[in-house]
Coordinates of C-alpha atoms in Angstrom, one line a residue:
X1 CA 5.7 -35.3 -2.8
X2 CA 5.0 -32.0 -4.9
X3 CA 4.4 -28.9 -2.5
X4 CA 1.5 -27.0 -2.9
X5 CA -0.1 -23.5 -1.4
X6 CA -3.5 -23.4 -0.5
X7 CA -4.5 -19.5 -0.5
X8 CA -7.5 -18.4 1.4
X9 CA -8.5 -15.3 0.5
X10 CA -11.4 -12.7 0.4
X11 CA -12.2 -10.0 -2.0
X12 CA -13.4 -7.2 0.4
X13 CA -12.9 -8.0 4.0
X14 CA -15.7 -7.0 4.9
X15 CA -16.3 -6.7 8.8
X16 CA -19.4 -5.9 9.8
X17 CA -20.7 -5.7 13.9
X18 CA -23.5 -6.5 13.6
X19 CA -26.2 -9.1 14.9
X20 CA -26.6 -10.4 11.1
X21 CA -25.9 -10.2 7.7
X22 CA -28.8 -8.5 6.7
X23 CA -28.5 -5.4 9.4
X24 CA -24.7 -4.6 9.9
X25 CA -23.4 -1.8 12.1
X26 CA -19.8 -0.8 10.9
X27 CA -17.5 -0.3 13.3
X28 CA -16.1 3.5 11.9
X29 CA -17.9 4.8 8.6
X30 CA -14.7 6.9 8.2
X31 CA -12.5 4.1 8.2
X32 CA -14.0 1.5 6.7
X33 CA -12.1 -2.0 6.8
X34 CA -10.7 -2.3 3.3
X35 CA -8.1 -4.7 2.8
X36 CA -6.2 -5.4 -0.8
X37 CA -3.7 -8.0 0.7
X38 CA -5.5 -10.7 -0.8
X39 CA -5.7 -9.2 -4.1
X40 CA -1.5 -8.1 -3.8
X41 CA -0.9 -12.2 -2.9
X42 CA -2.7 -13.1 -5.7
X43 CA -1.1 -11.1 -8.4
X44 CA 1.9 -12.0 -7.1
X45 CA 1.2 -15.9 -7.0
X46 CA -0.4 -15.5 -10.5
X47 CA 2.8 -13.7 -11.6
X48 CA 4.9 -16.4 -10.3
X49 CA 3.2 -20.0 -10.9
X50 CA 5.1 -20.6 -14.1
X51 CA 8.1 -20.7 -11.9
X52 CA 6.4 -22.1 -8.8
X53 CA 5.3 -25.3 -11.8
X54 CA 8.6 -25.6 -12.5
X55 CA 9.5 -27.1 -8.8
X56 CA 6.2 -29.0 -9.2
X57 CA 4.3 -26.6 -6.6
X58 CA 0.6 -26.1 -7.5
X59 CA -1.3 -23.0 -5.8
X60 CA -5.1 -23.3 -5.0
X61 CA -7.1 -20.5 -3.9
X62 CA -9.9 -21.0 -1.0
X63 CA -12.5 -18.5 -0.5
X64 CA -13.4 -17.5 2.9
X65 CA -15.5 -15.2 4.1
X66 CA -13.9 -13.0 7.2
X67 CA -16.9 -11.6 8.8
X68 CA -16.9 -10.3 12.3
X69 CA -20.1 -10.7 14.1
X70 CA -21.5 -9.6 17.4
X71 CA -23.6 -12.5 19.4
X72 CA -27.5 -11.4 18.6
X73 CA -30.9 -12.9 19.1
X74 CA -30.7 -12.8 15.3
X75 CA -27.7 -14.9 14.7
X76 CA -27.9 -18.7 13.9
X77 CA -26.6 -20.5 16.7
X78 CA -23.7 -22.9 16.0
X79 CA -22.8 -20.9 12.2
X80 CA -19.5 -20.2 12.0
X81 CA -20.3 -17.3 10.1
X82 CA -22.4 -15.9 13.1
X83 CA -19.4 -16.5 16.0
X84 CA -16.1 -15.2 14.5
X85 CA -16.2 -12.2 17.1
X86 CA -15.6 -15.1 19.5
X87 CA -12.9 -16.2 17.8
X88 CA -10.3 -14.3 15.3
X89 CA -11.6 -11.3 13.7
X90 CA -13.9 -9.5 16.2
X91 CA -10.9 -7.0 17.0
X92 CA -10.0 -5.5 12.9
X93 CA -7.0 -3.2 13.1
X94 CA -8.5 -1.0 11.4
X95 CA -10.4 0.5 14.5
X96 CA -7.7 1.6 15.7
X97 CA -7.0 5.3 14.8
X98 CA -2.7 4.8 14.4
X99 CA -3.1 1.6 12.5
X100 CA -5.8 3.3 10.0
X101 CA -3.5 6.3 9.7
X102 CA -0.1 4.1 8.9
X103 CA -2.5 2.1 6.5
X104 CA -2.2 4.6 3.9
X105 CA 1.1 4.6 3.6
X106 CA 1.5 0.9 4.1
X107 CA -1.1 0.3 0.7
X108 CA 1.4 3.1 -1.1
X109 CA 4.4 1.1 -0.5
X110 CA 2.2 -2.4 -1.2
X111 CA 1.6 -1.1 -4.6
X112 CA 4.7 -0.2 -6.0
X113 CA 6.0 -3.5 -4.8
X114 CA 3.2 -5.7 -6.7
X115 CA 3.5 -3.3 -9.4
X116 CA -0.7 -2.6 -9.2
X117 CA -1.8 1.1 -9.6
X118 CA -2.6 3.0 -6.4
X119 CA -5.8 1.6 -4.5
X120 CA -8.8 3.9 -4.3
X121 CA -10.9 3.1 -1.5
X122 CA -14.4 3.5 -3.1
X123 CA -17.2 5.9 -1.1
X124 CA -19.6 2.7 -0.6
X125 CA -17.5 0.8 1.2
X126 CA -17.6 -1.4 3.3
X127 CA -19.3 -4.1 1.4
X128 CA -20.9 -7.5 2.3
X129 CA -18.5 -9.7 0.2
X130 CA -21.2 -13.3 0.9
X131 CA -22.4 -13.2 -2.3
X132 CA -19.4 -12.4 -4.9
X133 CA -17.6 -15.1 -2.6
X134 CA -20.3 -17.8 -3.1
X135 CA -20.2 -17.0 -6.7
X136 CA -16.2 -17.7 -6.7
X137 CA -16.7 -20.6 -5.4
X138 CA -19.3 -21.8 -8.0
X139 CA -17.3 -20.5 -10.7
X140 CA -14.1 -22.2 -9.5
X141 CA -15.5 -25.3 -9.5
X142 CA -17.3 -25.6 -12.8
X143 CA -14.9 -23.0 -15.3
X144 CA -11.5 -23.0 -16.4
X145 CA -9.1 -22.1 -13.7
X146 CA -7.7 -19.0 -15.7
X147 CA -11.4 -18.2 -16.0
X148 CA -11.9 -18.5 -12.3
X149 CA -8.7 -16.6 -11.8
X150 CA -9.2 -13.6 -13.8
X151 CA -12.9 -13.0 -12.8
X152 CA -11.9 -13.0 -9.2
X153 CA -9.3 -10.1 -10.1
X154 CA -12.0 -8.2 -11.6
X155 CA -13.6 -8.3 -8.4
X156 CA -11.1 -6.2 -6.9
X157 CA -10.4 -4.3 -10.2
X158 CA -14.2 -3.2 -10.3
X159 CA -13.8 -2.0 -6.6
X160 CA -10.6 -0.5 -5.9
X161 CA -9.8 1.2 -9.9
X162 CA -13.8 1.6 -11.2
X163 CA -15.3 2.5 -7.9
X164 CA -18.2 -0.2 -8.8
X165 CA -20.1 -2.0 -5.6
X166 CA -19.8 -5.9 -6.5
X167 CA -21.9 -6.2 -3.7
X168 CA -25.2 -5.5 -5.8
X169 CA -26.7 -8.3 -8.3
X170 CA -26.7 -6.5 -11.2
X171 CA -23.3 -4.9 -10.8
X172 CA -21.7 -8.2 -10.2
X173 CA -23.5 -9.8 -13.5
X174 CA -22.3 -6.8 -15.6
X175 CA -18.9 -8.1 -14.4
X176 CA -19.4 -11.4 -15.0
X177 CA -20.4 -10.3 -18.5
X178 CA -17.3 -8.4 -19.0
X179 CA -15.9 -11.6 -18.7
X180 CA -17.1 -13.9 -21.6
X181 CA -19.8 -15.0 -18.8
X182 CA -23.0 -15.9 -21.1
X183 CA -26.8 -14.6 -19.8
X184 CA -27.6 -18.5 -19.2
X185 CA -24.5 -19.2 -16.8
X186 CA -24.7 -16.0 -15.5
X187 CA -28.5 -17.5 -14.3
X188 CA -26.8 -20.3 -13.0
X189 CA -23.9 -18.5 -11.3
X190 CA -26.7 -16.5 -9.2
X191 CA -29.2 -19.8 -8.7
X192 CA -26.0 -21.6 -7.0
X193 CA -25.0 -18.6 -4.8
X194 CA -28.1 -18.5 -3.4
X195 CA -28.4 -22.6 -3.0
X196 CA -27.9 -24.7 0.4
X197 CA -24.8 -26.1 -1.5
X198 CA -22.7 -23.0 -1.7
X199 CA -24.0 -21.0 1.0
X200 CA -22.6 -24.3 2.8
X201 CA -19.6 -24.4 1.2
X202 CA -18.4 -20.9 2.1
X203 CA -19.1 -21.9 5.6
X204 CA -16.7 -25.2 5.4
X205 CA -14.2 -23.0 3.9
X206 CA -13.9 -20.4 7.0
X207 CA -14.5 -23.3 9.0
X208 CA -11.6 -24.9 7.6
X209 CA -9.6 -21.7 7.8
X210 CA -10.1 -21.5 11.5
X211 CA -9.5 -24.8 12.0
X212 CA -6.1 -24.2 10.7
X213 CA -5.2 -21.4 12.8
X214 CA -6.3 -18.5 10.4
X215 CA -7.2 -15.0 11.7
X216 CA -7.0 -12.8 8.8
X217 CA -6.7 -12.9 5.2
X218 CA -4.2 -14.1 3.0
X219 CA -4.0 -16.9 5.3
X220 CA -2.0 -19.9 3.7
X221 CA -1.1 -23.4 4.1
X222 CA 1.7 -24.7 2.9
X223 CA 2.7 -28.3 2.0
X224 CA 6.5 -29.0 1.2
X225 CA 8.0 -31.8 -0.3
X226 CA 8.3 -33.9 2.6
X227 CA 4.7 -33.9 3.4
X228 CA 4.9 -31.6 5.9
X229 CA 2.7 -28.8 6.7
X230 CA 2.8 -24.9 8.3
X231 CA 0.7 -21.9 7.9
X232 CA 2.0 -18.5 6.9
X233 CA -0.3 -15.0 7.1
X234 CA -0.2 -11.8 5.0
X235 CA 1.3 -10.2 1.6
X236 CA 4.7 -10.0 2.4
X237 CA 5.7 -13.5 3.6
X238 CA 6.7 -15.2 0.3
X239 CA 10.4 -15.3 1.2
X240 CA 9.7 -17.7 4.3
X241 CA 7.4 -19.6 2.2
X242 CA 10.1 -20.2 -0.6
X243 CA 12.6 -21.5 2.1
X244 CA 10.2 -23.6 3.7
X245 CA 9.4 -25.2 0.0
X246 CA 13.0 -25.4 -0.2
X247 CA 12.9 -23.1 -3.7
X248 CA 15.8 -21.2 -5.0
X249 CA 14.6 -17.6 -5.0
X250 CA 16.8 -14.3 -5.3
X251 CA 16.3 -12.4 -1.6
X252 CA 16.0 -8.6 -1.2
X253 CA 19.9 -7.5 -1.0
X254 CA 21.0 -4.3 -0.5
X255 CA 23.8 -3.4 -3.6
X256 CA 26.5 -1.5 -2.7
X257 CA 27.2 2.2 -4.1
X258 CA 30.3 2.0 -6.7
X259 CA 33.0 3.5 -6.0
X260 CA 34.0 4.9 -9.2

């Protein structure tokens, strides 16, 4: 049986605590919850799926939405996008002042290792991420997958290195644009974000996320070629995923100083 990844990712993190959508109350405005994991494990998958075809694994990203959300008078009842504070992401490190401080250094060190440019955590965040996911998920299912894979780079690419909220309409269809995205399916990008289809579909995905065991994002679930399945969390987990795929991979190793 070929192995495969399933990658659920976001392209914000946003966290709001808030009783809905529309009105959120963040947590700490001086420490707002960014996180590039999602955007380092995808570089790094994307850099690596030649080799990962060659064993016969295929990698599939899922977008999710990882939205923490107070109970409210204003929250739909039974939406799992309106009860995650009961369940996985209510807590985000990021409120906490030593884990927000070592974070810093932590993104440093991430970006030499992916071999991205330093991250620059732009003034308006945090964003609502609802919409640009919805629109992945359209775009996923109806372009090619390179297509679909380079426009949901550009997501981060346009935040983190251009400062640029992909939160509002119009900045997010100048994107789109920038991407060989013509006016007419850049209409019909918008009309399906906005449909009972997608907004639906979003909703299965974190559902299915949860339902998996997921309380952050990259969350992945990995199928080897026996058929059996096990999740694995975070950036920096790739090693215990090639052994439990049963890949040959070269390890970090230490090499030892000559003597000479």
């Amino acid at each position: 049986m070929p192995g495969k990844i399933d990658a659920y990712v976001d392209c914000g993190k946003s966290l709001p605590q808030g009783p809905c959508p529309d009105t959120p109350v963040w947590s700490d405005p001086l420490t707002p919850p960014v996180s590039p994991y999602s955007y380092y494990a995808t570089t790094y998958l994307r850099k690596n799926r030649q080799a990962l075809e060659s064993h016969g694994v295929e990698v599939e990203y899922v977008h999710l939405w990882p939205r923490s959300c107070t109970t409210g008078t204003n929250c739909k009842s039974g939406s799992i996008l309106f009860s995650l504070a009961a369940s996985t992401w209510a807590q985000p490190p990021w409120t906490l002042p030593a884990k927000a401080d070592y974070s810093k250094f932590d993104s440093e060190r991430a970006c030499r290792y992916f071999g991205v440019p330093p991250i620059k955590t732009p003034e308006f965040f945090p964003i609502l991420s609802i919409m640009p996911q919805r629109c992945m998920i359209y775009i996923k299912k109806n372009f090619p997958q390179e297509k679909f894979e380079t426009t949901f780079l550009k997501l981060w690419e346009w935040m983190f290195y251009e400062g640029i909220d992909i939160s509002k309409p119009e900045q997010l269809a100048r994107l789109f644009q920038s991407n060989c995205f013509s006016d007419v399916e850049i209409k019909q990008i918008f009309a399906a974000s906005s449909s009972p289809e997608f907004k639906q579909a979003l909703t299965a995905n974190t559902q299915m996320a949860l339902d998996k065991g997921a309380y952050g994002a990259p969350w992945f679930w990995v199928r080897n070629s026996e058929g059996k399945e096990e999740p694995f969390f975070g950036s920096d987990r790739f090693a215990f995923m090639w052994q439990y795929l049963g890949l040959p991979f070269q390890d970090v190793a230490i090499v030892e100083k000559s003597k000479l």
